[in-house]
Amino acid sequence: MDVEEHARAGTDVVDGLRGFAILVVVAYHLWLFSWYTPPPPADVFARTGYLGVDLFFLISGFCLFFPYARHVVEGTSRPTARTFFYRRFLKIVPSYALALVVTAALAAPTLARPSDAIGPFFTHAFFANNFFNDAFGKTNSVLWSLGIEVQFYLIFPLLAIVFMARPVLTAVAMIAIALVFRHATAGCCLAWETTIRQLPAFLDLFALGMFVAYAYVFARARLPWTRGAKIYFILAAMVLGLIAFAMLRGANGVQYIPSGRETWNVDGRTLLG
């Protein structure tokens, strides 16, 4: 969904959340490479801004499933798999190809042999870079999240069919898979990015985004009283925002403990989502 679609659908707030996610990710990388720490309470967002990526995954689940939720609840036309993949291709591949070319140009001089960039270039080109740990990837270390995103796209059309039929059960199953995967790898592999940065570890975030899309469309269409309760939802959002900030402070408190961030993510990721 683009900005105009959000405006027509009444989900403009998602674009605001996406802007917030961008800001905290940028703040995190600024802190990471310069050690500039803004004054409190902004310092919490700087040191935990990596969780903005989690917010991106949640937003992605919401946006991807929103038209399918409308199909189930409101009877609108369902997007075809062909349309889905075509739009994802146009949205990602052209700009991603440019980013890879620039990354390759920057990475080649830092490698023992410029030809060492060839293999990693192709793993990135096929969005499999999160399975590998190489100097090419470290030149543009944020590209791993796009690999996760595209891998989710590959299973989404089938997943959406199951989700439309059993939204609660499917969401619970996806959350369970994520928790089992993270707990199963916590004992051995928290320091191995090629293990913890895999799609199963983030399925709960996609699931929560998809479920919120379904719940929102259902409430809007079937529960008319919710339209007159806007102030209560705003107050609830403010309370939940304060709880989320308290959780971010908890994540901030373990930043300097070895594997503290990764340990917090095992269960904290689901709760924050």
Coordinates of C-alpha atoms in Angstrom, one line a residue:
M1 CA 0.0 0.0 0.0
D2 CA 1.3 3.5 -0.8
V3 CA 0.5 6.8 0.9
E4 CA -2.6 7.5 -1.3
E5 CA -4.0 4.0 -0.6
H6 CA -3.5 4.5 3.1
A7 CA -5.4 7.8 2.9
R8 CA -8.3 6.2 1.0
A9 CA -8.4 3.2 3.4
G10 CA -8.2 5.4 6.5
T11 CA -4.9 3.8 7.7
D12 CA -2.7 6.9 7.3
V13 CA -1.3 6.3 10.8
V14 CA 0.8 3.5 9.4
D15 CA 2.8 6.0 7.3
G16 CA 3.5 7.9 10.5
L17 CA 4.7 4.7 12.2
R18 CA 6.9 4.0 9.2
G19 CA 8.4 7.4 9.5
F20 CA 9.1 6.8 13.2
A21 CA 10.8 3.5 12.4
I22 CA 13.0 5.2 9.9
L23 CA 14.0 7.9 12.4
V24 CA 14.9 5.4 15.2
V25 CA 16.9 3.2 12.8
V26 CA 18.9 6.3 11.6
A27 CA 19.4 7.4 15.2
Y28 CA 20.7 4.0 16.1
H29 CA 23.3 3.9 13.3
L30 CA 24.3 7.4 14.1
W31 CA 24.9 6.4 17.7
L32 CA 26.6 3.1 16.6
F33 CA 29.2 4.8 14.3
S34 CA 29.7 8.1 16.1
W35 CA 28.9 7.3 19.7
Y36 CA 26.8 10.5 19.8
T37 CA 24.2 10.0 22.4
P38 CA 21.3 12.5 22.5
P39 CA 20.0 13.7 25.9
P40 CA 17.3 11.6 27.8
P41 CA 14.8 10.3 26.9
A42 CA 15.9 10.3 23.3
D43 CA 19.0 8.3 24.2
V44 CA 16.8 5.3 24.7
F45 CA 15.6 5.5 21.1
A46 CA 19.2 5.9 19.8
R47 CA 20.5 2.8 21.6
T48 CA 17.5 0.6 20.9
G49 CA 16.8 2.0 17.4
Y50 CA 17.6 -1.4 15.8
L51 CA 14.1 -2.4 17.0
G52 CA 12.8 -0.1 14.3
V53 CA 13.5 -3.0 11.9
D54 CA 11.0 -5.1 14.0
L55 CA 8.5 -2.3 13.6
F56 CA 9.1 -2.4 9.8
F57 CA 8.3 -6.1 9.8
L58 CA 5.1 -5.6 11.8
I59 CA 4.0 -2.7 9.5
S60 CA 4.8 -5.0 6.5
G61 CA 2.5 -7.7 7.8
F62 CA -0.3 -5.1 8.3
C63 CA 0.0 -3.6 4.9
L64 CA 0.4 -6.9 3.0
F65 CA -2.7 -8.5 4.6
F66 CA -4.9 -5.4 4.7
P67 CA -6.5 -6.0 1.3
Y68 CA -7.0 -9.7 2.0
A69 CA -8.7 -8.7 5.3
R70 CA -11.0 -6.4 3.4
H71 CA -11.8 -9.2 1.0
V72 CA -12.9 -11.5 3.8
V73 CA -14.8 -9.0 5.8
E74 CA -16.0 -6.5 3.3
G75 CA -16.2 -8.6 0.2
T76 CA -13.8 -6.6 -1.9
S77 CA -11.8 -8.2 -4.7
R78 CA -8.8 -10.3 -3.5
P79 CA -5.4 -9.4 -4.9
T80 CA -4.0 -12.1 -7.2
A81 CA -0.6 -13.7 -6.6
R82 CA 0.5 -12.2 -10.0
T83 CA -0.4 -8.7 -8.9
F84 CA 1.2 -9.2 -5.5
F85 CA 4.6 -10.3 -6.9
Y86 CA 4.5 -7.7 -9.7
R87 CA 4.0 -4.8 -7.2
R88 CA 6.6 -6.1 -4.8
F89 CA 9.1 -6.4 -7.7
L90 CA 8.5 -2.8 -8.8
K91 CA 8.7 -1.5 -5.3
I92 CA 12.0 -3.2 -4.3
V93 CA 14.1 -4.5 -7.2
P94 CA 15.1 -1.4 -9.1
S95 CA 16.3 0.6 -6.1
Y96 CA 17.8 -2.5 -4.5
A97 CA 19.8 -3.2 -7.7
L98 CA 21.2 0.3 -7.5
A99 CA 22.1 -0.1 -3.8
L100 CA 23.9 -3.4 -4.6
V101 CA 26.0 -1.8 -7.4
V102 CA 27.0 1.1 -5.0
T103 CA 27.7 -1.4 -2.2
A104 CA 29.9 -3.5 -4.5
A105 CA 31.9 -0.4 -5.6
L106 CA 32.5 0.5 -2.0
A107 CA 33.3 -3.1 -0.8
A108 CA 35.7 -4.1 -3.6
P109 CA 38.6 -2.0 -2.5
T110 CA 38.3 -3.3 1.1
L111 CA 38.6 -7.0 0.1
A112 CA 41.7 -9.0 -0.3
R113 CA 40.8 -9.4 -3.9
P114 CA 38.1 -7.4 -5.7
S115 CA 36.8 -10.7 -7.2
D116 CA 35.8 -11.8 -3.6
A117 CA 32.8 -9.5 -4.0
I118 CA 31.3 -11.6 -6.9
G119 CA 29.9 -14.5 -4.8
P120 CA 28.4 -12.3 -2.1
F121 CA 27.0 -9.9 -4.7
F122 CA 24.9 -12.8 -6.1
T123 CA 23.8 -14.0 -2.7
H124 CA 22.6 -10.5 -2.0
A125 CA 21.0 -10.3 -5.5
F126 CA 18.9 -13.4 -4.7
F127 CA 18.0 -12.1 -1.2
A128 CA 19.9 -14.9 0.5
N129 CA 22.5 -12.7 2.2
N130 CA 21.2 -13.4 5.7
F131 CA 22.5 -16.9 5.4
F132 CA 26.1 -15.7 4.9
N133 CA 28.6 -13.6 6.9
D134 CA 31.0 -11.8 4.7
A135 CA 32.8 -8.5 4.3
F136 CA 30.6 -7.5 1.4
G137 CA 27.5 -7.7 3.6
K138 CA 29.2 -5.7 6.4
T139 CA 29.8 -2.8 3.9
N140 CA 26.0 -2.3 3.9
S141 CA 24.9 -4.2 7.0
V142 CA 21.2 -3.2 6.8
L143 CA 20.5 -5.3 3.7
W144 CA 19.9 -8.5 5.8
S145 CA 16.5 -7.2 6.7
L146 CA 15.4 -7.0 3.1
G147 CA 16.4 -10.6 2.6
I148 CA 14.0 -11.5 5.5
E149 CA 11.3 -9.3 3.9
V150 CA 11.5 -10.9 0.4
Q151 CA 11.7 -14.4 1.8
F152 CA 8.4 -13.6 3.6
Y153 CA 6.9 -12.4 0.3
L154 CA 7.6 -15.8 -1.2
I155 CA 5.3 -17.6 1.3
F156 CA 2.8 -14.8 1.8
P157 CA 0.2 -15.6 -0.9
L158 CA -0.2 -19.1 0.5
L159 CA 0.0 -17.9 4.1
A160 CA -2.7 -15.3 3.4
I161 CA -5.1 -18.0 2.3
V162 CA -4.6 -19.9 5.5
F163 CA -4.8 -16.7 7.5
M164 CA -8.1 -15.6 5.9
A165 CA -9.6 -19.0 6.9
R166 CA -8.3 -19.2 10.5
P167 CA -6.8 -15.8 11.5
V168 CA -6.4 -16.4 15.2
L169 CA -5.1 -20.0 14.9
T170 CA -2.6 -19.0 12.1
A171 CA -1.4 -16.0 14.1
V172 CA -0.8 -18.1 17.2
A173 CA 1.0 -20.8 15.1
M174 CA 3.3 -18.2 13.6
I175 CA 4.1 -16.6 17.0
A176 CA 4.8 -20.1 18.4
I177 CA 7.2 -20.9 15.5
A178 CA 9.1 -17.7 16.2
L179 CA 9.3 -18.3 19.9
V180 CA 10.4 -21.9 19.5
F181 CA 13.0 -20.9 16.9
R182 CA 14.5 -18.2 19.1
H183 CA 14.5 -20.3 22.3
A184 CA 16.0 -23.3 20.4
T185 CA 18.9 -21.1 19.1
A186 CA 19.4 -19.1 22.3
G187 CA 21.5 -21.7 24.0
C188 CA 24.1 -21.9 21.3
C189 CA 23.9 -19.2 18.6
L190 CA 23.0 -15.8 20.0
A191 CA 26.3 -14.5 18.7
W192 CA 25.8 -15.9 15.2
E193 CA 23.9 -13.5 13.0
T194 CA 23.5 -16.1 10.3
T195 CA 21.4 -18.1 12.7
I196 CA 19.4 -15.5 14.6
R197 CA 18.7 -13.4 11.5
Q198 CA 16.4 -16.0 9.8
L199 CA 12.8 -15.6 8.8
P200 CA 11.4 -17.9 11.5
A201 CA 12.8 -15.6 14.2
F202 CA 10.6 -12.8 12.9
L203 CA 7.3 -14.6 12.0
D204 CA 5.6 -13.3 15.2
L205 CA 6.0 -9.7 14.0
F206 CA 4.5 -10.4 10.6
A207 CA 1.7 -12.4 12.3
L208 CA 0.9 -9.5 14.7
G209 CA 0.8 -7.0 11.8
M210 CA -1.5 -9.3 9.8
F211 CA -3.8 -9.9 12.8
V212 CA -4.1 -6.2 13.5
A213 CA -5.1 -5.6 9.9
Y214 CA -7.8 -8.2 10.2
A215 CA -9.0 -6.9 13.6
Y216 CA -9.1 -3.3 12.4
V217 CA -11.1 -4.2 9.2
F218 CA -13.4 -6.4 11.2
A219 CA -14.1 -3.7 13.9
R220 CA -14.6 -1.0 11.3
A221 CA -17.2 -3.1 9.3
R222 CA -18.9 -5.2 12.0
L223 CA -18.6 -3.1 15.2
P224 CA -20.0 0.3 14.5
W225 CA -19.7 1.4 18.1
T226 CA -15.9 1.6 17.7
R227 CA -16.3 4.6 15.5
G228 CA -17.7 6.6 18.4
A229 CA -15.0 5.4 20.8
K230 CA -12.0 7.1 19.1
I231 CA -10.9 9.0 22.3
Y232 CA -10.7 5.7 24.2
F233 CA -8.5 4.1 21.6
I234 CA -6.3 7.2 21.6
L235 CA -6.0 6.9 25.4
A236 CA -5.3 3.2 25.1
A237 CA -2.6 3.8 22.5
M238 CA -1.0 6.4 24.8
V239 CA -0.9 3.9 27.7
L240 CA 0.5 1.2 25.4
G241 CA 3.1 3.7 24.1
L242 CA 4.3 4.3 27.6
I243 CA 4.5 0.5 28.2
A244 CA 6.5 0.1 25.0
F245 CA 8.8 2.9 26.1
A246 CA 9.4 1.1 29.4
M247 CA 10.2 -2.0 27.5
L248 CA 12.7 -0.1 25.3
R249 CA 14.4 1.2 28.5
G250 CA 14.7 -2.5 29.6
A251 CA 16.3 -3.3 26.2
N252 CA 18.6 -0.3 26.6
G253 CA 19.7 -1.5 30.0
V254 CA 21.3 -4.6 28.6
Q255 CA 23.0 -3.0 25.6
Y256 CA 26.5 -3.4 27.1
I257 CA 26.0 -6.9 28.5
P258 CA 27.5 -9.6 26.1
S259 CA 24.6 -11.0 24.0
G260 CA 22.3 -8.9 26.2
R261 CA 20.4 -7.4 23.2
E262 CA 20.0 -10.8 21.6
T263 CA 18.8 -12.4 24.9
W264 CA 16.3 -9.6 25.4
N265 CA 14.9 -10.2 21.9
V266 CA 14.1 -13.9 22.6
D267 CA 10.8 -13.0 24.4
G268 CA 10.9 -9.2 24.3
R269 CA 10.4 -9.1 20.5
T270 CA 6.9 -10.7 20.8
L271 CA 5.8 -8.6 23.7
L272 CA 7.0 -5.4 22.1
G273 CA 5.2 -6.3 18.9

